[in-house]
XYZ file of C-alpha atoms in Angstrom:
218
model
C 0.000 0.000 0.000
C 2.995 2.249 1.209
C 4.269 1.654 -1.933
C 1.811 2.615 -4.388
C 0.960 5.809 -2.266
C 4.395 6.581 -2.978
C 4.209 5.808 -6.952
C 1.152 7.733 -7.169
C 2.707 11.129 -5.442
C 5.929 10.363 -7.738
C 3.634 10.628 -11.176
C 1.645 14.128 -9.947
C 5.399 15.543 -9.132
C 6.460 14.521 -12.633
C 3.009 15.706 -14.060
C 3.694 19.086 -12.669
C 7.391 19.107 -13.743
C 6.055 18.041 -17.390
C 3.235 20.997 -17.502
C 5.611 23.328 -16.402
C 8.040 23.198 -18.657
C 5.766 22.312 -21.684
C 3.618 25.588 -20.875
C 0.357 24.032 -21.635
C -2.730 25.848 -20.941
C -4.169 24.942 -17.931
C -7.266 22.905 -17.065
C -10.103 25.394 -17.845
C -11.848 24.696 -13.533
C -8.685 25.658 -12.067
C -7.907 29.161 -10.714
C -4.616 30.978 -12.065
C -3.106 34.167 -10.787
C -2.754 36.834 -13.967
C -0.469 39.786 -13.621
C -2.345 42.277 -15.773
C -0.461 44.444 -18.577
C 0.539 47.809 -17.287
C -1.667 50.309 -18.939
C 0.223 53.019 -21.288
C -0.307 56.367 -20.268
C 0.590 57.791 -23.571
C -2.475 59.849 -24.403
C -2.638 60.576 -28.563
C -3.909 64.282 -29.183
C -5.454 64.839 -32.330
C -4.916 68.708 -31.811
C -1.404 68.730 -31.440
C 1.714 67.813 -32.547
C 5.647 68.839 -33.250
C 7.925 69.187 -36.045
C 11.455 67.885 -34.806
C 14.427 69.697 -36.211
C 17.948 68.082 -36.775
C 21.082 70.312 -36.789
C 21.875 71.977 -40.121
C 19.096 72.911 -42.906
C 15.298 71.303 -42.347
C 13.008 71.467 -45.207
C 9.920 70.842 -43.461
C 6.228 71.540 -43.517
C 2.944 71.354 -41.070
C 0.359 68.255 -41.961
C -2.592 70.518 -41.738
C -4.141 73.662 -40.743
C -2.795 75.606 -37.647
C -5.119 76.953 -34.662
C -5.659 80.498 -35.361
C -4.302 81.796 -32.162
C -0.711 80.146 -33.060
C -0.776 79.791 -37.208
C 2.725 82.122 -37.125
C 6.048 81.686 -37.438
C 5.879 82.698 -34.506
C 5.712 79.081 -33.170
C 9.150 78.935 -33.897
C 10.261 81.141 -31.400
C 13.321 80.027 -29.076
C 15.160 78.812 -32.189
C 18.525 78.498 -32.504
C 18.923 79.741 -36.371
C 22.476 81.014 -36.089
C 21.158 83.995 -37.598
C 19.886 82.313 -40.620
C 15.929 83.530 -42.061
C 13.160 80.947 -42.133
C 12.411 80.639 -46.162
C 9.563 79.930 -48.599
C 9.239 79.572 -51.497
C 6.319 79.928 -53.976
C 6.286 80.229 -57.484
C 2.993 81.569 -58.832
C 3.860 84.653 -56.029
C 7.381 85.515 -57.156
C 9.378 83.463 -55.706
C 11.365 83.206 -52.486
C 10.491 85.222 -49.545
C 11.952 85.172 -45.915
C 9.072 85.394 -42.898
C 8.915 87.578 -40.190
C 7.257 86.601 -37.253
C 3.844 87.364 -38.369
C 3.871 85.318 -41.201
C 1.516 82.528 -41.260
C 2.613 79.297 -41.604
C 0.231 77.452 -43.942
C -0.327 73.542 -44.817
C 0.936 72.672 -48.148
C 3.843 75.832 -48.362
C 7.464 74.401 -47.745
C 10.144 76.144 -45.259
C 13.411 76.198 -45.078
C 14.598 76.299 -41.625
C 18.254 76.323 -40.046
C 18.698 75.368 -36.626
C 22.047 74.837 -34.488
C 21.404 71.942 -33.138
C 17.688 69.592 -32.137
C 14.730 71.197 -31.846
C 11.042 70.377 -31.343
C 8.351 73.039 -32.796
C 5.479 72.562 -30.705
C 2.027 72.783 -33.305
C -1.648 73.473 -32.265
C -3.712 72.434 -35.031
C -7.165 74.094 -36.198
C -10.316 71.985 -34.629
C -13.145 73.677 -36.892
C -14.754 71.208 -38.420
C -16.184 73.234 -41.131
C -12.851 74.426 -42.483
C -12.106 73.651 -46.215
C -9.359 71.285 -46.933
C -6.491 73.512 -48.475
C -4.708 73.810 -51.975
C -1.870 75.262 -53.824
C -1.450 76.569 -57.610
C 1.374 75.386 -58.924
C 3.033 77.122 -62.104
C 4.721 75.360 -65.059
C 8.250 74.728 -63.640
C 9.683 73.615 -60.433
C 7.372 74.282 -57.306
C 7.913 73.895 -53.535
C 4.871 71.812 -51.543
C 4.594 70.730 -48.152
C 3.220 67.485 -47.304
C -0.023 67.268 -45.766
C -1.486 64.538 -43.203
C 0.010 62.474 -40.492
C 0.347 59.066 -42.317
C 3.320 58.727 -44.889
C 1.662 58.226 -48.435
C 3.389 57.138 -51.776
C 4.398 60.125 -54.256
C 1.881 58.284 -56.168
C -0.797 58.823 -53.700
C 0.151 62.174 -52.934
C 0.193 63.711 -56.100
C -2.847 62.040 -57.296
C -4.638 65.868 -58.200
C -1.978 66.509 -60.266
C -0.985 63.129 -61.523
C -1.163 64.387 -64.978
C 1.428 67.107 -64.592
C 4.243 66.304 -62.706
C 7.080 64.826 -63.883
C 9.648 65.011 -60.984
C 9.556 65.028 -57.058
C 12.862 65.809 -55.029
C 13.062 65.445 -51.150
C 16.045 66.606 -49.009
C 18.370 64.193 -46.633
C 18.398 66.360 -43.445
C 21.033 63.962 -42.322
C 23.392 64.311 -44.782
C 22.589 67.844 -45.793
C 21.421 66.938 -49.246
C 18.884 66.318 -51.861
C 17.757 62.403 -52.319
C 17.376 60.682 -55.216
C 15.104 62.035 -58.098
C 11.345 60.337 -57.452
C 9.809 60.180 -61.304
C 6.352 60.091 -62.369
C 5.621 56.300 -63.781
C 9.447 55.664 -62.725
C 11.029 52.476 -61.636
C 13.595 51.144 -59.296
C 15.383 53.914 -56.745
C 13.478 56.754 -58.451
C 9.976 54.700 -58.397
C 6.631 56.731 -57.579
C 5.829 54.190 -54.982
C 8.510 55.572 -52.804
C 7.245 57.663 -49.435
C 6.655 60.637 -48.795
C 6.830 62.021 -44.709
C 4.930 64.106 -43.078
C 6.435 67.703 -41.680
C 8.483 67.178 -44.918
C 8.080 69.526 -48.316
C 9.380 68.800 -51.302
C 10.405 70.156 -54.913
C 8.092 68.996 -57.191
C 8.569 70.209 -61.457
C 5.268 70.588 -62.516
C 4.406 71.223 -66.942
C 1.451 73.267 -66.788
C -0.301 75.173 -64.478
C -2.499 72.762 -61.840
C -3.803 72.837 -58.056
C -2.449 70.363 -55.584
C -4.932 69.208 -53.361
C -4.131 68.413 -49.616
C -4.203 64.821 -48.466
C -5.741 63.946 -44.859
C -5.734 67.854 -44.425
């Protein structure tokens, strides 16, 4: 009897030693202690957000329209510029153009900004909901954009109202201080359409005629 008390506590032992180390679920009537998940406390705001700027030349933009009471470029106030203007550029207007302070800063419009070192530009973003998503006329010739929306979108995708009329898209390599590779309408390989395009970017884009850009998830 002793001895098949003894047998019988020797194959529960090796039952538990075999569950534990297969990691089989459980039986389904038995109670298990669960050690919840911690719960992130990252909150997502749909009203705000930040362009981050790397030391050297940015060529950035804002992925949609700015709350009124801080639309500016003012916003980028406490910059480190080394004495260097913020730039735009537009076309159909004349040209380049340095802002003051007052100048709005508007989805879709590129700027060129210098900064000394990193730097986070805090942005406020417009919540009227009746607001009209925004455009840009673009002139035969090379043209400046901005990227528009928070999800990176093929060059494709994002030129889609003008898909007809440009030919070439150029972004810059804030890393390395200079231009990427050529992105081509229809193209193939390293200068395929299909590559993305990133928001708080801009871009050169050569346009043939005269056309409006439409904003994407703007």
């Amino acid at each position: 009897m002793k001895n098949l008390l003894l047998f019988s506590l020797i194959c529960i032992i090796l039952s538990l030693c075999v569950f534990s180390a297969s990691g089989d679920e459980p039986d389904a009537g038995k109670e298990m202690m669960v050690l919840a998940e911690p719960v992130s406390e990252e909150i997502t705001d749909y009203n705000a957000g930040t362009i981050d700027l790397g030391t050297g030349w940015n060529f950035v933009s804002i992925p949609r329209r700015l709350a009124k009471e801080s639309n500016t470029a003012a916003i980028f106030t406490g910059l480190d510029s080394a004495g260097h203007s913020i730039w735009t550029y537009n076309q159909k207007d004349g040209g380049w153009r340095d802002l003051t302070a007052e100048d709005r800063i508007l989805p879709l419009e590129g700027y060129w900004v210098y900064s000394t070192g990193p730097f986070t530009v805090p942005l406020s973003f417009s919540d009227d909901p009746l607001q009209v998503p925004p455009v840009k006329d673009m002139i035969a010739g090379w043209n400046m954009f901005g990227f528009t929306g928070n999800t990176p979108a093929s060059a494709r995708d994002s030129m889609l109202s003008i898909r007809n009329t440009w030919t070439e898209v150029i972004g810059w390599d804030q890393a390395s201080q200079r231009f990427e590779t050529t992105i081509v309408n229809g193209g193939s390989n390293e200068q395929a359409d299909t590559r993305i395009l990133m928001p708080t970017r801009s871009y050169w884009v050569y346009v043939t005629e005269s056309c409006t850009l439409a904003s994407i998830g703007a």
